[in-house]
Amino acid sequence: MFKKFTDLFKRGNLPDDTRTVPNWLRIKNAQFSGVDVSKNSVDEILKLTSDEFNELISSSDNGLLFTYLATLSKKELERFYDYNDRVVKLAEGAQMSAKEQFEGAMAGIDMSQMTDEQRARATLEMPLMISFAKNIYHRITDFMEYARADYFDFENETFRMYEGHLSKIMWDEMKYIPNHFEQVLDHFQGFYDENNEEHKAFFVHLCQRFGLLVATLNRLVAITENRDSSLNWFTGKMVEYELVGSAEISVSQSKALKTDKKLINFLTLMFAGICDENEDNYLSNLIYVVETLFEWYPVNRTACEYAMVEMMKSVALKKVNVENANAFLSFFEELPRFYEVLSFGKIMELKELVNHTLATYKPQDNEIFESKEAKNKLILLNYFIDMEDLYYDAGKKVC
């Protein structure tokens, strides 16, 4: 006998498990049978603001949108055209209405060549793309405000340029931080006039924000390259102005911060771990760096994914204590939360990066995961069989 139709899309293996196969996995596995395209509507699209809709258009290829439009009834299409004329105003300043523009664009597509599978796929993929567009638009806007929250008050474009570059470097790939910080400070050293009170006030501000990180990078360059640098000049000025003091960074206080001072602190502690040759401190703070970066994923996607891979390689190559092992596994246990706000393509790219790194460097083979005190490494292995999100789903249900 055939299984009931609904059973085909159950996610778990237990009889009473009601979780269904998520859209991203159905697309990945080409499970398009049973997708009812006749019920497609523009309800969710019509909830988008003009900016969110424009993000949807720019984030997705026209093929997805046009294929989805091809599944709609005449009534739903009219609702879509009316929405564009009223809200998005694609036709503003143009001679044609939204209906004429879209119908003109779709006229070049041979609808007879469109398969049922393509229609079914678009039906599953469009909700993911809508969710992604809404999320990324607001995350970009919020991140710009967040990153600028601690900027110097003066409306001096040169000051903003220096501070902007230093801030941007932190949110780029970690491998560029020492060299790029030095390049910015090379230029700043030539610009700085300590007899100018506004310059000095700005220097004090930079010391308060980036001083400990610069001092740590200076220490790293001195240890690894044994040379002088603008990092050393900056650190020397801090000492001269008595701005160093006995400042210490607390992990617990850093976690509670609501500005990017949190990232600065964890980067400082991470580089200090390298200088001290303390692998436990290095890895624990690298994990904090990764977690902090991922608070804004996928806005800062390149930095997040680079840091994540470095964390995985470190676990693969180093002796790891139980605390760091469990923090590492907890990160991957919760990583599927992003599947709710990523497009299908972005989900696949993230999964492929994780799987490739697991297969290449094998952090899951670290002996610490054989310890009874360590969390179950199935959290990692489940990425290979597309079951990693079950851990996150279960966590959400009990939280």
Tab-separated table of N, CA and C in Angstrom, residues 161-163 165-166 169 179-189 230:
chain	number	residue	atom	x	y	z
A	161	MET	N	36.103	59.709	7.751
A	161	MET	CA	36.750	58.791	6.818
A	161	MET	C	37.665	57.825	7.575
A	162	TYR	N	38.514	58.366	8.470
A	162	TYR	CA	39.427	57.496	9.217
A	162	TYR	C	38.658	56.512	10.095
A	163	GLU	N	37.688	57.023	10.826
A	163	GLU	CA	36.932	56.147	11.720
A	163	GLU	C	36.108	55.139	10.927
A	165	HIS	N	36.847	53.844	8.011
A	165	HIS	CA	37.735	52.790	7.504
A	165	HIS	C	38.069	51.793	8.603
A	166	LEU	N	38.396	52.287	9.794
A	166	LEU	CA	38.739	51.377	10.898
A	166	LEU	C	37.546	50.499	11.267
A	169	ILE	N	36.950	47.815	8.525
A	169	ILE	CA	37.959	46.747	8.554
A	169	ILE	C	37.548	45.647	9.528
A	179	ASN	N	47.040	44.333	8.904
A	179	ASN	CA	47.633	45.119	7.819
A	179	ASN	C	46.796	46.333	7.465
A	180	HIS	N	45.487	46.175	7.408
A	180	HIS	CA	44.641	47.295	7.023
A	180	HIS	C	44.555	48.354	8.116
A	181	PHE	N	44.569	47.956	9.377
A	181	PHE	CA	44.639	48.934	10.458
A	181	PHE	C	45.922	49.754	10.329
A	182	GLU	N	47.010	49.066	10.046
A	182	GLU	CA	48.291	49.758	9.907
A	182	GLU	C	48.265	50.727	8.727
A	183	GLN	N	47.670	50.347	7.625
A	183	GLN	CA	47.601	51.230	6.459
A	183	GLN	C	46.821	52.505	6.775
A	184	VAL	N	45.693	52.372	7.478
A	184	VAL	CA	44.900	53.549	7.845
A	184	VAL	C	45.691	54.443	8.795
A	185	LEU	N	46.349	53.832	9.781
A	185	LEU	CA	47.111	54.622	10.754
A	185	LEU	C	48.369	55.212	10.142
A	186	ASP	N	48.920	54.590	9.106
A	186	ASP	CA	50.039	55.200	8.359
A	186	ASP	C	49.613	56.569	7.835
A	187	HIS	N	48.447	56.585	7.226
A	187	HIS	CA	47.919	57.823	6.651
A	187	HIS	C	47.548	58.810	7.748
A	188	PHE	N	46.931	58.301	8.813
A	188	PHE	CA	46.512	59.167	9.919
A	188	PHE	C	47.714	59.812	10.603
A	189	GLN	N	48.809	59.084	10.720
A	189	GLN	CA	50.013	59.612	11.359
A	189	GLN	C	50.511	60.858	10.630
A	230	SER	N	53.171	52.179	12.312
A	230	SER	CA	52.277	53.238	12.787
A	230	SER	C	51.432	52.750	13.963
